[in-house]
Coordinates of C-alpha atoms in Angstrom, one line a residue:
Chain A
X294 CA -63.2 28.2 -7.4
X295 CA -62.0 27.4 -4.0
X296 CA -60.5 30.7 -3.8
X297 CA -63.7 32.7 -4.7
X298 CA -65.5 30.2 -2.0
X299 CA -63.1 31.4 1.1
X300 CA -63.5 34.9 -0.1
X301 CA -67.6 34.9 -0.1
X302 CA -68.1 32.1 2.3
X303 CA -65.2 33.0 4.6
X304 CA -64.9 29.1 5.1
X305 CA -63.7 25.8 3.0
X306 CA -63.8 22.8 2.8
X307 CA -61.0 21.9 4.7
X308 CA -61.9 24.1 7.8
X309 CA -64.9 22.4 7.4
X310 CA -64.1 19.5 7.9
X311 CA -61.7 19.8 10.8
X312 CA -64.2 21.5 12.6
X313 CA -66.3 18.5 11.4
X314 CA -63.6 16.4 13.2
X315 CA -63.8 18.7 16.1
X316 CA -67.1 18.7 16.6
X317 CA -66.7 14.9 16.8
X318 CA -63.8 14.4 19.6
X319 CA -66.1 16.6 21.5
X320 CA -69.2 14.6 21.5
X321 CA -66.5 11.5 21.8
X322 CA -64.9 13.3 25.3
X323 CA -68.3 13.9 26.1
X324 CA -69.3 10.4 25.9
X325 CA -66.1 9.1 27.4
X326 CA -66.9 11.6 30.6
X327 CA -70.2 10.5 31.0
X328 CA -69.1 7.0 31.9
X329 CA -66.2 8.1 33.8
X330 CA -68.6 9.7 36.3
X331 CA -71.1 7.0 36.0
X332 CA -68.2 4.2 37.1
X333 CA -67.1 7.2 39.9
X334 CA -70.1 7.4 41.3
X335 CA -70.7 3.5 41.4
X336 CA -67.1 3.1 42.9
X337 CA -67.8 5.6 45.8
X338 CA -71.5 4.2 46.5
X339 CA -70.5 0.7 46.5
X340 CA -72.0 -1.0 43.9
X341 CA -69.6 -0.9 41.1
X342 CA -68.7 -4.7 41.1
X343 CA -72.3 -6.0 42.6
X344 CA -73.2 -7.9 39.4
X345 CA -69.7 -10.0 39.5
X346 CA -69.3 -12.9 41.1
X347 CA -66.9 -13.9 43.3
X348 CA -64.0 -15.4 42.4
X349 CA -64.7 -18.8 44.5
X350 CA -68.0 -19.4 42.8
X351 CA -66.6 -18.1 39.7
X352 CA -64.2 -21.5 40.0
X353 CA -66.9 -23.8 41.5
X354 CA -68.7 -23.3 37.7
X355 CA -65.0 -23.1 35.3
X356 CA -65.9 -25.5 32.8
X357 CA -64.4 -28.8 32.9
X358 CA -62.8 -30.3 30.0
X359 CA -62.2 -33.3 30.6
X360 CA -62.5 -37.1 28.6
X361 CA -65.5 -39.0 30.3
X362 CA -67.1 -36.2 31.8
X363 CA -69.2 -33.9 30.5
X364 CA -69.1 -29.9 30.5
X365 CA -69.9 -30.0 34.0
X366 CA -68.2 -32.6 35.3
X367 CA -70.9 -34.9 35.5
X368 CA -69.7 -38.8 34.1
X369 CA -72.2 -39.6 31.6
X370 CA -72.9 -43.6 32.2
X371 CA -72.2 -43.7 35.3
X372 CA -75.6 -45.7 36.6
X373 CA -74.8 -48.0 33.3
X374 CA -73.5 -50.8 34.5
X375 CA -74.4 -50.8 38.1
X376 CA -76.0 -53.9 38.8
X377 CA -78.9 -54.2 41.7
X378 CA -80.1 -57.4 43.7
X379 CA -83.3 -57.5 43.5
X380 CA -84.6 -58.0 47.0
X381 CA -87.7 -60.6 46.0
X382 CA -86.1 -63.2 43.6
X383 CA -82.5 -62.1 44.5
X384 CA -81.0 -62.3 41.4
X385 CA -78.7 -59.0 39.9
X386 CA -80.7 -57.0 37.4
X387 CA -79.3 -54.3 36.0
X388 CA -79.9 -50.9 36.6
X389 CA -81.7 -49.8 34.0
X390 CA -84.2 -52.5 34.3
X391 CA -84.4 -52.8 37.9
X392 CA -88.0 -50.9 37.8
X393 CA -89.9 -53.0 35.4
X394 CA -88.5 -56.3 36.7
X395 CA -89.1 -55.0 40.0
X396 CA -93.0 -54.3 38.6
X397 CA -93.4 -58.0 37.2
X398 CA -91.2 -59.6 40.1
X399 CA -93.9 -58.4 43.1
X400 CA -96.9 -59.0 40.8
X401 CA -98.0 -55.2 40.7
X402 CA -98.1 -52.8 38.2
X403 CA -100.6 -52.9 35.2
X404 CA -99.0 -55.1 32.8
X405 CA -98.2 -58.4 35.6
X406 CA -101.9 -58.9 36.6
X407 CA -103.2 -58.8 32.7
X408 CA -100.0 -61.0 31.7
X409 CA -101.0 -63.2 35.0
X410 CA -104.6 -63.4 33.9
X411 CA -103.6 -64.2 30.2
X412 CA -101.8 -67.2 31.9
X413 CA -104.2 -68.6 33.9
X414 CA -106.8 -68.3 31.2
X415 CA -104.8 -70.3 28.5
X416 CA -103.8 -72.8 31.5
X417 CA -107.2 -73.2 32.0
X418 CA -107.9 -73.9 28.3
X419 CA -105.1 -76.1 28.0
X420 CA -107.3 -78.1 30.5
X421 CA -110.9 -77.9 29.0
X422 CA -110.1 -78.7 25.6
X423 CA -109.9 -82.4 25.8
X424 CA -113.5 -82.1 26.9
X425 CA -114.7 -79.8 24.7
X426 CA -112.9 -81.7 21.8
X427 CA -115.4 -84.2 21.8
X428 CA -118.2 -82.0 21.5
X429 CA -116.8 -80.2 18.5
X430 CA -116.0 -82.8 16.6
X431 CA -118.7 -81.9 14.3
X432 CA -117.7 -78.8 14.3
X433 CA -115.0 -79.5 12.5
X434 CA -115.9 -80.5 9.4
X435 CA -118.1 -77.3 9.4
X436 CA -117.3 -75.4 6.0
X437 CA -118.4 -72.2 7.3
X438 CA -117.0 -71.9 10.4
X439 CA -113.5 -71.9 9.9
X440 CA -111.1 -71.2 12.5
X441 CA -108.6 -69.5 9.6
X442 CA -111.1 -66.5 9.6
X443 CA -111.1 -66.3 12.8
X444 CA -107.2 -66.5 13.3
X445 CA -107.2 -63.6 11.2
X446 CA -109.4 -61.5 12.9
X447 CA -107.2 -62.6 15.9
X448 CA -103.8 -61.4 13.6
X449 CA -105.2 -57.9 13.5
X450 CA -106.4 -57.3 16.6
X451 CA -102.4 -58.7 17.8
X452 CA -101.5 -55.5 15.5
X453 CA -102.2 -53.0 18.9
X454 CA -100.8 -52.5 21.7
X455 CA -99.8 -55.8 23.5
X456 CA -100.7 -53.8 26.9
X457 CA -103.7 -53.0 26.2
X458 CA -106.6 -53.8 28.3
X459 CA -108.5 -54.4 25.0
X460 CA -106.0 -57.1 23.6
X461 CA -106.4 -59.6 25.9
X462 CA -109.4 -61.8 25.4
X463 CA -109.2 -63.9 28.6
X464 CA -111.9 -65.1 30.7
X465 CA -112.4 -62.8 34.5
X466 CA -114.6 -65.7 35.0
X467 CA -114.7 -68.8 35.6
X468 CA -116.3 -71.6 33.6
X469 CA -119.7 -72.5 33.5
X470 CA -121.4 -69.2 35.3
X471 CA -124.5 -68.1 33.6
X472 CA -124.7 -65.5 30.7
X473 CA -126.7 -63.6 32.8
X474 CA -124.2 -62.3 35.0
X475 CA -121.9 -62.0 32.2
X476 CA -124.0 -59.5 30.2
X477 CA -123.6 -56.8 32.8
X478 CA -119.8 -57.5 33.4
X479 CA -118.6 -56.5 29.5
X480 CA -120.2 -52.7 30.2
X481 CA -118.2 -53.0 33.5
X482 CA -114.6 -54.2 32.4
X483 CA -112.5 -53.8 29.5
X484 CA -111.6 -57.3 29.2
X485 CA -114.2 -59.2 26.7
X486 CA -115.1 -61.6 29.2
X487 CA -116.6 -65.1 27.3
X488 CA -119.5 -67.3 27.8
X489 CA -118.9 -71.0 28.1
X490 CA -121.3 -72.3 25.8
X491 CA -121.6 -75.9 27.1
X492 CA -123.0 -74.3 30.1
X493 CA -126.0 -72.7 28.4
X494 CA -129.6 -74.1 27.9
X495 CA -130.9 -73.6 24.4
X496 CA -133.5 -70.7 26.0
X497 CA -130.5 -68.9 27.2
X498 CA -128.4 -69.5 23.9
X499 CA -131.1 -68.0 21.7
X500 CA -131.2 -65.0 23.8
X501 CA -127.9 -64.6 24.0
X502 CA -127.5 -64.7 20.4
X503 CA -130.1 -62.1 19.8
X504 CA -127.8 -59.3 21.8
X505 CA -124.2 -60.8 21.5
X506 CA -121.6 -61.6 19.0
X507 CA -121.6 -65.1 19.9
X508 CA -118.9 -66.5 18.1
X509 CA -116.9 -68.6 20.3
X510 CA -113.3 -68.3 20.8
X511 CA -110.6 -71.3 19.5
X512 CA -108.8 -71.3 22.5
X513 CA -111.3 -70.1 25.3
X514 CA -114.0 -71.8 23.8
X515 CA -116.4 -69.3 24.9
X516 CA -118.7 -66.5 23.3
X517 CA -118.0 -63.7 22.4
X518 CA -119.9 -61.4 24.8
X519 CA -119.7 -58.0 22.0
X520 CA -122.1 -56.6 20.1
X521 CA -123.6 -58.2 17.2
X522 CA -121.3 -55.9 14.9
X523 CA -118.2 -56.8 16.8
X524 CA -115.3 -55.6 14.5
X525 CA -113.1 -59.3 16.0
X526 CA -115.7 -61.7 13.8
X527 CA -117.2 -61.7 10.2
X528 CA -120.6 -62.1 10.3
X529 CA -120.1 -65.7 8.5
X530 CA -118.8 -66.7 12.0
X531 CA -121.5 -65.2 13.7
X532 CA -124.2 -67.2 11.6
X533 CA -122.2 -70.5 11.8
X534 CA -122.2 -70.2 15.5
X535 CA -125.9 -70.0 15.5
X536 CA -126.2 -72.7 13.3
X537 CA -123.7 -75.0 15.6
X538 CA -125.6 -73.9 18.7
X539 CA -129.0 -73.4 17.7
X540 CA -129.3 -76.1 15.0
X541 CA -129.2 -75.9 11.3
X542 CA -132.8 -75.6 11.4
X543 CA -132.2 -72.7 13.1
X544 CA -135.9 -71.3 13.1
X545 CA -134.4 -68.5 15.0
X546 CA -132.7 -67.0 12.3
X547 CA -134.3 -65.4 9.7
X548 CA -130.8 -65.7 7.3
X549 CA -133.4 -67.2 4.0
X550 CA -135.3 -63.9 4.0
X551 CA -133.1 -61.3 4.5
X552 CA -130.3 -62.9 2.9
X553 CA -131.6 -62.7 0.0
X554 CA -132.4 -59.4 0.2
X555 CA -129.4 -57.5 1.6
X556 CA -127.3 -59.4 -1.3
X557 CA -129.0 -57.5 -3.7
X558 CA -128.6 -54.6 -2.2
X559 CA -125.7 -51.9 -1.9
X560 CA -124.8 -50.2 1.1
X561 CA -126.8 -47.2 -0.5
X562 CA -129.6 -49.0 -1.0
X563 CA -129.9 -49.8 3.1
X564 CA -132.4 -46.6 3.6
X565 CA -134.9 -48.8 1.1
X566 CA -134.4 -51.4 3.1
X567 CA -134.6 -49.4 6.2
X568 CA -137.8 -48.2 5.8
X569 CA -138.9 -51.6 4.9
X570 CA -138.2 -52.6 8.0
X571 CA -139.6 -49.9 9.7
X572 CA -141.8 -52.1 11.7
X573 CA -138.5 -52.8 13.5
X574 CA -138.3 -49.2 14.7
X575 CA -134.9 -48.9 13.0
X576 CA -135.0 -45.9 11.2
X577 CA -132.0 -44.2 10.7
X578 CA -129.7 -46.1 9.6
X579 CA -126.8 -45.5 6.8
X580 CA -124.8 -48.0 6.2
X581 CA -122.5 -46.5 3.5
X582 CA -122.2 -42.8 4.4
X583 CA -124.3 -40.0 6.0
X584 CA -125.5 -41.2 9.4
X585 CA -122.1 -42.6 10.1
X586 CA -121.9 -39.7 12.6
X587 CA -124.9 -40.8 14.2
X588 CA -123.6 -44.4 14.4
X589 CA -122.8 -45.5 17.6
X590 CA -119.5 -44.4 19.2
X591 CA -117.5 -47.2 17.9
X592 CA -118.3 -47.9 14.7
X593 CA -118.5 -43.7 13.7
X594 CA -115.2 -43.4 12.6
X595 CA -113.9 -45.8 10.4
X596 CA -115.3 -47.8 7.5
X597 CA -113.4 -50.6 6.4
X598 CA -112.6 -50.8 2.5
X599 CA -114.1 -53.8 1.9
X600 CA -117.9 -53.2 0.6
X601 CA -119.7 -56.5 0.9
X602 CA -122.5 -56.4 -0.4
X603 CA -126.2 -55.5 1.9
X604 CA -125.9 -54.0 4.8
X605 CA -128.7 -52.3 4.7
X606 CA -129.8 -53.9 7.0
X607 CA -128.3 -52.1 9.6
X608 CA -131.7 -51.2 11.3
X609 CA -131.6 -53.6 13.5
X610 CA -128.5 -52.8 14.3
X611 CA -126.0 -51.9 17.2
X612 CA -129.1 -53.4 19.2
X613 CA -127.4 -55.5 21.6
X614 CA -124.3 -54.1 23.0
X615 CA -123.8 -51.0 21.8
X616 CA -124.4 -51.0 18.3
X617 CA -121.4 -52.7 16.6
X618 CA -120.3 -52.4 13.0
X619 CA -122.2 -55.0 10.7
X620 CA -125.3 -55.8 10.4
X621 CA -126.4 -55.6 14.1
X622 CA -129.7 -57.9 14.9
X623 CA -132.1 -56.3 16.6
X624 CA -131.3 -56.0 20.3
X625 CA -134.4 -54.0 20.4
X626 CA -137.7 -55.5 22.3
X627 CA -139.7 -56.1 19.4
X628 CA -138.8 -58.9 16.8
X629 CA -135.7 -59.6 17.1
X630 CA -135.6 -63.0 16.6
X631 CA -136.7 -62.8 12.4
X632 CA -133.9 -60.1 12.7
X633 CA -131.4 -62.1 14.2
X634 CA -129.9 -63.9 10.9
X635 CA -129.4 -60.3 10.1
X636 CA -126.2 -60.5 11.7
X637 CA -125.2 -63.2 9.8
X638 CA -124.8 -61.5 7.2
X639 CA -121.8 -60.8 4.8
X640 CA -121.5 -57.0 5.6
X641 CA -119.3 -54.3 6.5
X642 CA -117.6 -54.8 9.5
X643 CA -117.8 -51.7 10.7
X644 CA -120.5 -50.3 9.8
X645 CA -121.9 -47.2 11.6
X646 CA -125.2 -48.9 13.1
X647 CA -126.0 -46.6 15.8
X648 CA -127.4 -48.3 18.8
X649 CA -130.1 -45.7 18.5
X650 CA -132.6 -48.4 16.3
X651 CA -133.2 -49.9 19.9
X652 CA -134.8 -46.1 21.7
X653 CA -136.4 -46.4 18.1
X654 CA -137.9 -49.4 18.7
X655 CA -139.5 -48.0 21.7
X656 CA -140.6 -45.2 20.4
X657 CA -142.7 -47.5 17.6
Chain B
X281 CA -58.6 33.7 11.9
X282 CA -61.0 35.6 14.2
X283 CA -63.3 35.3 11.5
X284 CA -62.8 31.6 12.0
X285 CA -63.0 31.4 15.3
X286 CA -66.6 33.8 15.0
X287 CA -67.2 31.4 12.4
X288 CA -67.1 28.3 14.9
X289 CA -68.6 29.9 17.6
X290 CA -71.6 30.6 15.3
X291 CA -71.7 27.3 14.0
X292 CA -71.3 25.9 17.6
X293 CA -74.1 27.8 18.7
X294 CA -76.6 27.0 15.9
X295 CA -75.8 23.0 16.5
X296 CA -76.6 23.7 20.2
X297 CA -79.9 26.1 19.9
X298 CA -81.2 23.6 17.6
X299 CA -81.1 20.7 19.1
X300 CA -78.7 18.8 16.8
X301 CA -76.1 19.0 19.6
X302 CA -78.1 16.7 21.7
X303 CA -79.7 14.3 19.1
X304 CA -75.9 14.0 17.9
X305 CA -74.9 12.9 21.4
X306 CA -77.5 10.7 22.1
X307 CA -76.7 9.0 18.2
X308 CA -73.6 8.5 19.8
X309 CA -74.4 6.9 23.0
X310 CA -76.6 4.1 21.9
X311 CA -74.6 3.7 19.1
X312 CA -71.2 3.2 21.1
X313 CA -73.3 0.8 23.8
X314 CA -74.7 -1.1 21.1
X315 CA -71.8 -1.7 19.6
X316 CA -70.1 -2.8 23.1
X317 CA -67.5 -0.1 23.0
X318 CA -68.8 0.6 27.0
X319 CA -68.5 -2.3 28.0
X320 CA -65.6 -2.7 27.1
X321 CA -64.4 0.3 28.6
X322 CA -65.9 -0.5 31.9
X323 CA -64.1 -3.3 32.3
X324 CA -61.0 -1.1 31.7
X325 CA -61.9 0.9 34.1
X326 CA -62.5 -2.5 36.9
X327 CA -58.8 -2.9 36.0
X328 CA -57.9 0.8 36.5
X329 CA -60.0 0.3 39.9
X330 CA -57.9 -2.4 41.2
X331 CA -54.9 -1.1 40.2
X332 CA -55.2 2.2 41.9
X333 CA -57.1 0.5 44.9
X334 CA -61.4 0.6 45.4
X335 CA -61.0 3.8 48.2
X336 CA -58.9 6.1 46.7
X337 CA -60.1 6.2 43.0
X338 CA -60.4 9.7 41.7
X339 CA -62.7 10.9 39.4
X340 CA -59.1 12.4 37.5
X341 CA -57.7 9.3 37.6
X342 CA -60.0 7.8 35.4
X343 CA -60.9 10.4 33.2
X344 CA -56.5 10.3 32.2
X345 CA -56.7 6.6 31.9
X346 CA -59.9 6.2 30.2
X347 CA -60.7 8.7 27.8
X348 CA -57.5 8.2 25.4
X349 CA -58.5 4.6 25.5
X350 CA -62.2 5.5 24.8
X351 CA -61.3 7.5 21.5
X352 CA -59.5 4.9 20.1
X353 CA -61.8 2.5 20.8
X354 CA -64.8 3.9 18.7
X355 CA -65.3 1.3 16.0
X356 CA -65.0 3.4 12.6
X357 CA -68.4 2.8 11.4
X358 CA -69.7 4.9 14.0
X359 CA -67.0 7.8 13.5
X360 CA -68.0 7.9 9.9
X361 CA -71.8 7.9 10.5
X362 CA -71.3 10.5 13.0
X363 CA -69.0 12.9 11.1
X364 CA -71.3 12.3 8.1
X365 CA -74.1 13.9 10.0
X366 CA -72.2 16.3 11.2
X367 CA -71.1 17.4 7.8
X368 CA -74.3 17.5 6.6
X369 CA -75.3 19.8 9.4
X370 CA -72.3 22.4 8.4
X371 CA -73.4 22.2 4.9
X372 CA -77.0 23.2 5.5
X373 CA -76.5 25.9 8.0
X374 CA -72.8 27.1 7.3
X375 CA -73.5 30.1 5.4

């Protein structure tokens, strides 16, 4: 076979494939020429060794390879345990904590004046409560105001961020100034800023109670200056407060009526009751699901598991502040006083009460 | 052997009129710088350099030193892919 092959073809498979092979050096030569010329010509010109570096940087970067230090010669702790004098209270701190000492030790930075004020106000509490002890006295044996519930609410609000502006519950103000300059202060400041009850003529009380939260603080012993749905206090609180302030006749509150009611009802039922009350102006408010959205800011996003029972009554709603969660009483214009027990009311917490009831009740 | 030698000169002038020559070539190159073998030369060639002194390199000088070093360098992946092709060529257009 092979034979026949060199006779027709004149070529095999071994000539083949050397010239295979010779083929290949060439192309390799070629390759190995066109570099050769390429490094020439960079030799000649100059810039054959432009992209090296020198061979003093080259050392200034080696790697180091030492113990303690790291690749580049750095020493890893070294600030660790250097000690500072402080130059206020002149005691060593060390290094690593000089900053935030430094922060507390001068009195600036956010977290000295809040922890400052949070000082002063429970000093000042320590002082009042021998006088206010007397008052309460009565209070005490109160079934349904119990300071437990109120502890609690306390406990969960502790859960966030000690730093907070929100947390901290002291007083910017001092004791005994009217609730009227109060009421503008919580839309300025973070801080819920309390009401000092003693202070207060019933007049002033009543409206108070109508727009606030009211429930009054174990150890400020002031008001709460939130919103009638304020997540901090059950509604139970809210009604024992107006019953300790206002009397237990409490002709202001409207808790026989509508108690009744929104214990019947379920959350879903709060449109019936809604429109109901559509005297009030209230009209669209949800208390279980849809008009969550429309709720006011706060209460929108979260519902809290617990379903008490009522809440329709949400009409009257964020009223006051800035429609809190619960049953809000109606801040609006029109009625709210028959609406205030409303608040009282076992409900939701957070209920989405939009604080729109009160352009509502304008509108009506 | 003349008719081998007309034999080669044939084949050698098909793989050039048709292109393959070059394509071959260029296969090579990318395939010799991805692999590193030019680097790896160049810096062969630095070595040569300073040896021999930056002013008076010749273009001879290098060619001698590198290009033994260059053929044995070619990683054998690439020889075989190459001669492969190359065969292929000769057995399509080898008469």
């Amino acid at each position: 076979m092979k034979m026949e092959d060199m006779s027709l073809s004149g070529l095999d498979n071994t000539k083949l494939e050397a010239l295979a092979q010779d083929i290949y050096s060439d192309l390799v030569e070629d390759a190995c020429l066109g570099l050769c010329f390429e490094v020439h010509r960079a030799v000649k010109q100059g810039y054959f060794f432009l992209d090296d570096t020198d061979q003093e940087s080259m050392k200034d970067f080696e790697i180091v390879d030492q113990p303690g230090v790291d690749i580049f010669g750095q020493v890893y702790n070294q600030w660790k345990n250097k000690e500072c004098v402080c130059p206020n209270c002149n005691r060593s701190i060390a290094a690593s904590r000089f900053a935030p000492h430094l922060e507390k030790c001068l009195g600036m930075g956010r977290n000295s004046s809040r922890i400052a004020n949070r000082r002063i106000a429970s000093s000042n509490n320590m002082n009042n409560k021998s006088e206010s002890d007397q008052e309460d006295n009565d209070d005490v044996n109160d079934n349904d105001w119990s300071y437990g519930s109120e502890k609690k609410a306390k406990k969960r609000k502790s859960d966030k961020n000690p730093n907070s502006p929100r947390r901290s519950k002291s007083v910017k103000h001092k004791n005994g100034e009217l609730s009227n300059s109060v009421n503008a202060d919580p839309y300025k400041y973070n801080y819920n800023t309390g009401i000092n009850y003693e202070t207060l003529g019933p007049d002033e009380l009543r409206s108070l109670l109508t727009t606030q939260c009211g429930v009054i603080s174990e150890h400020t012993k002031k008001m709460c200056t939130r919103s009638q749905r304020c997540p901090q206090h059950t509604d139970e609180q809210r009604r024992a407060v107006r019953v300790f302030l206002l009397g237990p006749s409490a002709s202001s509150l409207p808790d026989a009526d509508t108690m009744v009611e929104s214990d019947c009802y379920d959350a879903s039922d709060g449109q019936v009751l809604m429109s109901r009350l559509q005297w009030d102006g209230s009209s669209d408010i949800s208390p279980s699901d849809s008009a969550s959205s429309k709720a006011s800011t706060n209460n929108s996003d979260s519902k809290k598991p617990k379903k008490k029972k009522s809440l329709g009554l949400n009409s009257t709603g964020g009223g006051g502040g800035g429609g809190g969660g619960g049953s809000g009483s109606g801040g609006g214009s029109s009625s709210q006083s028959s609406l205030v027990g409303l608040s009282n009311r076992k409900k939701k917490p957070k209920l989405p009460v939009p604080p729109a009831p009160s352009i509502y009740d304008n509108l009506n | 052997m003349s008719k081998d030698s007309k034999m080669r000169a044939t084949i050698n002038q098909k793989l050039t009129e048709m292109g393959e020559r070059e394509r071959l070539k260029e296969l090579l190159r990318s395939k010799l710088t991805e692999c590193g073998w030019r680097d790896q030369l160049k810096a062969h060639c630095k070595d040569v350099i300073k040896e021999k002194g930056l002013e008076h390199v010749t273009v001879e000088d290098l060619v001698v030193e590198i290009t033994p070093k260059g053929r044995v360098l070619v990683p054998d992946s690439v020889k075989k892919e190459l001669l492969q092709r190359i065969r292929a060529f000769l057995a399509q257009h080898a008469t």
